[in-house]
Every structure is written in C-alpha cells, then in structure tokens.
Coordinates of N, CA and C in Angstrom, one line a residue:
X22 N 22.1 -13.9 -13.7 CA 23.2 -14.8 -13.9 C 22.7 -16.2 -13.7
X23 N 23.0 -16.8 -14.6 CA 23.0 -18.6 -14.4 C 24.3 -19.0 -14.2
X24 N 24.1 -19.8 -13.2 CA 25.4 -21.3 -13.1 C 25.5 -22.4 -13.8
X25 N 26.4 -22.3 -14.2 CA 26.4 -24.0 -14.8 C 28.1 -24.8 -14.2
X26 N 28.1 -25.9 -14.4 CA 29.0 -27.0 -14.1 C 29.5 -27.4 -15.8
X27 N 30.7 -27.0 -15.9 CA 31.0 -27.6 -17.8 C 32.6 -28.6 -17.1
X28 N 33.0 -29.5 -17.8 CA 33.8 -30.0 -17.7 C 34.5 -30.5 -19.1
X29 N 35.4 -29.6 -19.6 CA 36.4 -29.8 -20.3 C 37.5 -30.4 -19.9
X30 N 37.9 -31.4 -20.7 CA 38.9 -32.3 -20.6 C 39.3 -33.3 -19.3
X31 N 38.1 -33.4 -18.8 CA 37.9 -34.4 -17.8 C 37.9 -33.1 -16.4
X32 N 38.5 -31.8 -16.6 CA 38.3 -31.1 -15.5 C 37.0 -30.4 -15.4
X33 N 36.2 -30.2 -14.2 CA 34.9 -29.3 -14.0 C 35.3 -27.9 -13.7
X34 N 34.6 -27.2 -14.1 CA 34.9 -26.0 -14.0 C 33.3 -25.1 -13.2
X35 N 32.9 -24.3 -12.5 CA 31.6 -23.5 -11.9 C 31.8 -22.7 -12.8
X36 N 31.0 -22.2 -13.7 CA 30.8 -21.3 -14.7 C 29.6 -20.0 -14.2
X37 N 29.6 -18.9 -14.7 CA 28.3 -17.9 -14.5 C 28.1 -17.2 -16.1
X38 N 26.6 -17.9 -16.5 CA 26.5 -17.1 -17.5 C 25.3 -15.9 -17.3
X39 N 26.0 -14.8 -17.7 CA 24.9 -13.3 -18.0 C 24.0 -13.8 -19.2
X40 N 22.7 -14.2 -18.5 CA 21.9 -13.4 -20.2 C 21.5 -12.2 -20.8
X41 N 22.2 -11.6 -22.0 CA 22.0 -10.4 -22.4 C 20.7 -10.7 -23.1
X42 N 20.0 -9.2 -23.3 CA 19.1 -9.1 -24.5 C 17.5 -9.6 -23.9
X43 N 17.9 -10.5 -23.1 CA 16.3 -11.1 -21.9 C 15.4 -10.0 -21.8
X44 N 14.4 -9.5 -22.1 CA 13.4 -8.2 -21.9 C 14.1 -6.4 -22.1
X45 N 14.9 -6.6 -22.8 CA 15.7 -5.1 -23.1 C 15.5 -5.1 -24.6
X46 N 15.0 -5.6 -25.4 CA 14.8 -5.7 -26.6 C 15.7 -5.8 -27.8
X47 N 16.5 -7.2 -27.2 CA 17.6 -7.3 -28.1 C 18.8 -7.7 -27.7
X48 N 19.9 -8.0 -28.4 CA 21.0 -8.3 -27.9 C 22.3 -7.4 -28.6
X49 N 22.6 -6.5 -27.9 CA 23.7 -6.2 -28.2 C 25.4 -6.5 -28.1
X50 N 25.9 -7.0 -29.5 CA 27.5 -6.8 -29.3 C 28.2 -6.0 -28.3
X51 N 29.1 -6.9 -27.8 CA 30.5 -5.9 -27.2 C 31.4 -7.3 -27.7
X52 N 32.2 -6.5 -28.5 CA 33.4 -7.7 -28.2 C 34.0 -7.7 -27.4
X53 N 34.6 -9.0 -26.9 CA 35.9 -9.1 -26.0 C 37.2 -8.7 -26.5
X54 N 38.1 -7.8 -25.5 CA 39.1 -7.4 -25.5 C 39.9 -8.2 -24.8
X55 N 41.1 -9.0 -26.0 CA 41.9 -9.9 -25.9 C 43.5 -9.1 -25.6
X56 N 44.3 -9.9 -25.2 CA 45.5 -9.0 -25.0 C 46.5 -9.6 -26.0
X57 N 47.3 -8.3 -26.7 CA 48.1 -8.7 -28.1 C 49.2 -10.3 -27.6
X58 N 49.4 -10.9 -28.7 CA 50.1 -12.4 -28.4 C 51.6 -12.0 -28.5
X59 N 52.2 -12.5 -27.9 CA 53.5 -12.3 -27.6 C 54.2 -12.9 -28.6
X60 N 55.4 -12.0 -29.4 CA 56.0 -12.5 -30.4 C 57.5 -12.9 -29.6
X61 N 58.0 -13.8 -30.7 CA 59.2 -13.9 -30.4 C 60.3 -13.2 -31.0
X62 N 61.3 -12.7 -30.4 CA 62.4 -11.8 -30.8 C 63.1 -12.4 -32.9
X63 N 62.8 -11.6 -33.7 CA 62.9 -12.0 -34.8 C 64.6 -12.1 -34.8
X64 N 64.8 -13.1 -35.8 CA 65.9 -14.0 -35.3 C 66.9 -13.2 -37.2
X65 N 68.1 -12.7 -36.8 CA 69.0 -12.2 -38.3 C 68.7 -13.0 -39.5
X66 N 68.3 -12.2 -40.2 CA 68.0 -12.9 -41.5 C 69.4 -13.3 -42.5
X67 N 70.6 -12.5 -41.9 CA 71.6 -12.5 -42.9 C 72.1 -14.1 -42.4
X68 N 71.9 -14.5 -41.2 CA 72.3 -15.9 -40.5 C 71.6 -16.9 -40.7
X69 N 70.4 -17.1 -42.0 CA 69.8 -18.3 -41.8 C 69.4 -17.5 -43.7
X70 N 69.7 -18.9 -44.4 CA 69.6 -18.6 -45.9 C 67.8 -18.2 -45.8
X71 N 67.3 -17.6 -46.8 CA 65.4 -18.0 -47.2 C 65.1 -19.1 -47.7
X72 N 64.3 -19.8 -47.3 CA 63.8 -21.2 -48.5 C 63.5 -20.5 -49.3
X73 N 63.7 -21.7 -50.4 CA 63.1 -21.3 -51.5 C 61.7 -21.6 -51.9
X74 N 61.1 -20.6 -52.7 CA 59.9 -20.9 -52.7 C 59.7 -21.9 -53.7
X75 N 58.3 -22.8 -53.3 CA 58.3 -23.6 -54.3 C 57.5 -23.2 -55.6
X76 N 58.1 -24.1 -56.5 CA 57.8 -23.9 -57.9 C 56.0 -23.8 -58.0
X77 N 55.0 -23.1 -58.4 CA 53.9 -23.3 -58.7 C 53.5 -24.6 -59.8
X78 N 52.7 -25.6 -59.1 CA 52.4 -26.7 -60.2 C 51.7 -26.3 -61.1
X79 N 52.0 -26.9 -62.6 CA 50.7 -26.4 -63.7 C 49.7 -26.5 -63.0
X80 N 48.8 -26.7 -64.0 CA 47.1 -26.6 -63.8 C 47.0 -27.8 -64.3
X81 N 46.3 -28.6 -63.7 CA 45.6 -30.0 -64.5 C 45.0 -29.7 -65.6
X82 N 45.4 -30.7 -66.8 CA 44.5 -30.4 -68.1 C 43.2 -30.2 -67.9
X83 N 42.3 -29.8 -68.6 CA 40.7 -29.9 -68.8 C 40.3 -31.2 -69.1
X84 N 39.9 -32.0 -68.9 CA 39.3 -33.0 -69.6 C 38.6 -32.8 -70.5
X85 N 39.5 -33.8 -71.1 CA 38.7 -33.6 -72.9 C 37.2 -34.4 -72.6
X86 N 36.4 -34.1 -73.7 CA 34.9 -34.4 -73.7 C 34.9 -35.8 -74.2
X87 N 34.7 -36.8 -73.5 CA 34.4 -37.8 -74.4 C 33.3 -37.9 -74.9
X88 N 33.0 -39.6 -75.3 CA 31.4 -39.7 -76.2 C 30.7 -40.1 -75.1
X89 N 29.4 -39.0 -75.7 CA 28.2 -39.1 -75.1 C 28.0 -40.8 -74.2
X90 N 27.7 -40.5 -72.8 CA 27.1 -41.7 -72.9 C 25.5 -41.8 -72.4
X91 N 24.8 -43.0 -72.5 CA 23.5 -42.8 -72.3 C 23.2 -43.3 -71.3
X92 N 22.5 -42.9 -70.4 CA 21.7 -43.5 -69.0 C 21.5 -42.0 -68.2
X93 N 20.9 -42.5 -66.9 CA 20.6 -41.6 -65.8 C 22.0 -41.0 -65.0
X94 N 22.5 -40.1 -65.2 CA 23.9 -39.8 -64.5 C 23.3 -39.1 -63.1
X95 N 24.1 -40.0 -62.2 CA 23.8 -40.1 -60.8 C 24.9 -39.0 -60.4
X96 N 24.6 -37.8 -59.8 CA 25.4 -36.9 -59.5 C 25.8 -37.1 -58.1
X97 N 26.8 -36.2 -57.5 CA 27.2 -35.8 -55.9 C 26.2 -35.1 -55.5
X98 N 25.5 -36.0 -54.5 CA 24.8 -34.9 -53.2 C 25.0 -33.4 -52.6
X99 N 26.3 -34.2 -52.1 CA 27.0 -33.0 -51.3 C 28.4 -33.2 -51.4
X100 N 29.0 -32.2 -51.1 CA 30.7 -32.1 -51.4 C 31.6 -33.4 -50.7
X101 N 32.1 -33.9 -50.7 CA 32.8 -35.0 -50.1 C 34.1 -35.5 -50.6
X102 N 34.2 -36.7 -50.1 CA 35.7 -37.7 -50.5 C 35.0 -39.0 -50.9
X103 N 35.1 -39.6 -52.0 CA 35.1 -40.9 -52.2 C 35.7 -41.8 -51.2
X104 N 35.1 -42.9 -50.4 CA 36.0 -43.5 -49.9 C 35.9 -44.8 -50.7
X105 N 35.1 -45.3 -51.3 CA 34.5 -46.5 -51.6 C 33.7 -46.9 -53.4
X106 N 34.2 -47.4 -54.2 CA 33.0 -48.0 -55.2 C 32.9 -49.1 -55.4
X107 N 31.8 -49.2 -55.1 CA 31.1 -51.3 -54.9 C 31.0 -51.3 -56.1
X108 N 30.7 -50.8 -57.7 CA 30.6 -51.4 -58.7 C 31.8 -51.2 -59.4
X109 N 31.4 -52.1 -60.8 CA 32.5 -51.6 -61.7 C 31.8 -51.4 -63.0
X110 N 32.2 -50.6 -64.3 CA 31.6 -50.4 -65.4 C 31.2 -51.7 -66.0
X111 N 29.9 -52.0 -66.6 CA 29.4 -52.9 -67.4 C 28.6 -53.9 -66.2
X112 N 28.9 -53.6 -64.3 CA 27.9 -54.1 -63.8 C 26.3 -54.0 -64.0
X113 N 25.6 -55.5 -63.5 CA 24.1 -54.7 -63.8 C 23.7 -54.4 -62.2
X114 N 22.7 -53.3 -62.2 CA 22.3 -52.8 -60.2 C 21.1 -53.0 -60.8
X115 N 20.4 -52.9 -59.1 CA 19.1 -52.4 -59.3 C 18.7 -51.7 -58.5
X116 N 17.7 -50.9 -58.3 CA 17.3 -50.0 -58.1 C 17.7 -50.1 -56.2
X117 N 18.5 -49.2 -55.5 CA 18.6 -49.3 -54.3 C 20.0 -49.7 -54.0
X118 N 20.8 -50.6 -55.0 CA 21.7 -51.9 -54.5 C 22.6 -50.1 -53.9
X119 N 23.8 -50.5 -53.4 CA 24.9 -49.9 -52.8 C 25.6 -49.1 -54.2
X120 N 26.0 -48.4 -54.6 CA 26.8 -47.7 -55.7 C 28.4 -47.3 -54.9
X121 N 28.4 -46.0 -54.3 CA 29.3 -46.1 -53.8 C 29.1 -45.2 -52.3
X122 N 30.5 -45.2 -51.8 CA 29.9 -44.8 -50.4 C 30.9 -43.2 -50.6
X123 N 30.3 -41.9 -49.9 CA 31.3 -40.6 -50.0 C 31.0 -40.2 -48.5
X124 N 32.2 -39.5 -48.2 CA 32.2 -39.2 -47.1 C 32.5 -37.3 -46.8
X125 N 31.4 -37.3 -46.2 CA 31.0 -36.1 -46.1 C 31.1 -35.2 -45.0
X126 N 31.0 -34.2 -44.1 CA 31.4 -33.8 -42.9 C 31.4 -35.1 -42.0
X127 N 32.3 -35.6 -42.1 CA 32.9 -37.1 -40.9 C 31.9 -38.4 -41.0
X128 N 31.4 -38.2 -41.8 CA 29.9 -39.0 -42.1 C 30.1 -40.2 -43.4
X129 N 29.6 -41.3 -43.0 CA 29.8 -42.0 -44.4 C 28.4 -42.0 -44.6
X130 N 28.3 -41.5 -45.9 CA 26.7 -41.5 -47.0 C 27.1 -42.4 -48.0
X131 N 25.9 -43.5 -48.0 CA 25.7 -44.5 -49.0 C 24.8 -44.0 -50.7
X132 N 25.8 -44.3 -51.3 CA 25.3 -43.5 -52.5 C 24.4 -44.8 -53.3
X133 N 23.3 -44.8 -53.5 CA 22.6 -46.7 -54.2 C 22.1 -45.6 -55.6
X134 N 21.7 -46.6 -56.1 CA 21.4 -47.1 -57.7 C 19.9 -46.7 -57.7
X135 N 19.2 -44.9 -58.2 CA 18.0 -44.6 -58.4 C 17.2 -45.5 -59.1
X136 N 17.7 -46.7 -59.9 CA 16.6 -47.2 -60.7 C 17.4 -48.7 -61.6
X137 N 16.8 -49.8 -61.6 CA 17.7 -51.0 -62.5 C 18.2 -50.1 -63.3
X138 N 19.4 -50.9 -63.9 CA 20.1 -50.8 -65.0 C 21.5 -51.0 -65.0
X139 N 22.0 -50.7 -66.3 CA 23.5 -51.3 -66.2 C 24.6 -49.8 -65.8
X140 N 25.7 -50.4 -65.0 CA 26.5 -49.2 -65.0 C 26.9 -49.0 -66.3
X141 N 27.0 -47.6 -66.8 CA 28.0 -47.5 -68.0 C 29.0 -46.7 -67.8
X142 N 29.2 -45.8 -67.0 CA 30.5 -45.1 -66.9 C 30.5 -44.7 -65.5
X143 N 31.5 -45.0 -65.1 CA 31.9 -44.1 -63.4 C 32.7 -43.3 -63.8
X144 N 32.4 -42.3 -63.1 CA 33.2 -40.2 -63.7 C 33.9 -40.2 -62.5
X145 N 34.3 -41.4 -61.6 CA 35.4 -40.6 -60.7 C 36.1 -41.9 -60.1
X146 N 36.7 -41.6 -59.1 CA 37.5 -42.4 -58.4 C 37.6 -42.5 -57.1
X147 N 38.2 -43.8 -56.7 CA 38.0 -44.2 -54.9 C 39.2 -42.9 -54.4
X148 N 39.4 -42.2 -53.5 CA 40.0 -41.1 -52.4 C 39.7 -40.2 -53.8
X149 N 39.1 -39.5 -54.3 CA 38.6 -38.2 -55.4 C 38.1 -37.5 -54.5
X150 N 38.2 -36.4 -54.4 CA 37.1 -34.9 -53.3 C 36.0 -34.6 -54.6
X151 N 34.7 -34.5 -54.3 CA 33.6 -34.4 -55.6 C 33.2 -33.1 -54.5
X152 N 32.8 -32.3 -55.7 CA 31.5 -31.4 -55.3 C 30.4 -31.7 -55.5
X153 N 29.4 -30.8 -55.0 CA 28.2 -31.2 -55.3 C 27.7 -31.0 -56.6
X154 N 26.5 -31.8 -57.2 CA 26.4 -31.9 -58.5 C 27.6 -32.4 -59.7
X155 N 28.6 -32.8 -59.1 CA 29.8 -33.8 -59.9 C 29.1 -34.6 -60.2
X156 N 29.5 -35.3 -61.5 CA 28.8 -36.4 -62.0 C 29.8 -37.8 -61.2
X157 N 29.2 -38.6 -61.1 CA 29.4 -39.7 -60.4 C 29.6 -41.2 -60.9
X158 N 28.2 -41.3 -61.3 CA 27.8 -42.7 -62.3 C 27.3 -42.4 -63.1
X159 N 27.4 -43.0 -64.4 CA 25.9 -43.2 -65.2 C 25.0 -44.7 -65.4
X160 N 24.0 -44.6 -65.1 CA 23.3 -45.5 -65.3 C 22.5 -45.8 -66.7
X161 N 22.6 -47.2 -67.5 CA 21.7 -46.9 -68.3 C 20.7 -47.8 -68.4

C-alpha cells in the first residue's frame, strides 16, 4: 500500500493506494460494485400532457460543386471550431503569414499560409466545426 495526500476542491483527503499486478505477472480486473441509484417515484402520466416531439429538421443540401479552383488547398489538421479568419478572398500571404486560427481540444491552433500566394477561395467560415482533412483555403 502507498499513501498519498490528494486535495480535491480545496479539501485534502489521506488516500491508500494497493498496487495490483507489481511481480504477480499482470494486472487483473475486478470491477467495482456500485449500489443501484435511487429513482424517484414515477409521477401519473394521465396528470401531466407528453411533449411533443420535435419535428426532425431536413438534411442540409449537398453542396453543389462549383468551378474548379486553382492553388494549393490548405486542409484541417484536426477536427475543430473556426474561431477566427485573418484573410479575405483575393488577399496576397506569404508563406507563414497567420491564415486562420481553429480551435481544437480547448486549444487555439494557428493555421499560416504553406507557401506565397494569393488567397482564392476560403471553403468555410468564422464559428464552422471542420473535420479533419476539410478543405479550408485555397491558395494560388
């Protein structure tokens, strides 16, 4: 058994941890056995109307395909939220400048400009959720 000192939410607590598995060759599961959660006495259904459920929204169209455009299309890293785009279409960057910023597990990631050139199209928008490999910019 080890001791430790943990202090959650400003209170300290003396803790004992068992190490399992230490020279026995392994670690074996036991789950812990929790005690069922206490419901509350279900209340007449004929005394309180059902909501209604809400209506299912369509589906967003597909986006139609526009025309081709030409440059380096700067994809999403990783899954995120747009918070931010420092350019606008027909800007010129150069290689490094700021593009836009996405925010990623609580994180702001600076998205810059792989190489000079002009923006030609931004494929998204400021608060948009992108996945990864979404197209983002194109550079040309």
């Amino acid at each position: 058994m080890k001791k430790f000192n943990v202090t959650v939410n400003g209170k300290s607590y003396a803790v004992e941890v068992e190490e399992v598995g230490a020279g026995q060759g392994g670690f074996t599961y036991a789950p812990v056995q929790q005690s069922p959660a206490v419901q509350a006495p279900a209340a007449p259904a004929a005394s309180v109307p059902a909501p209604k459920s809400p209506e299912p929204k369509p589906a967003p169209a597909p986006k139609t395909p526009e025309s081709p455009v030409s440059g380096e299309l700067l994809t999403a890293p990783m899954p995120g939220t747009i918070l931010d785009i420092k350019v606008t279409e027909g800007q010129a960057v150069k290689a490094g400048e700021l593009i836009l910023i996405l925010e990623a597990m609580k994180m702001e990631n600076e998205i810059v400009s792989p190489k000079d050139g002009v923006v030609n199209k931004i494929h998204t928008s400021k608060s948009s959720t992108v996945s990864t490999g979404e197209p983002l910019v194109t550079i040309g």
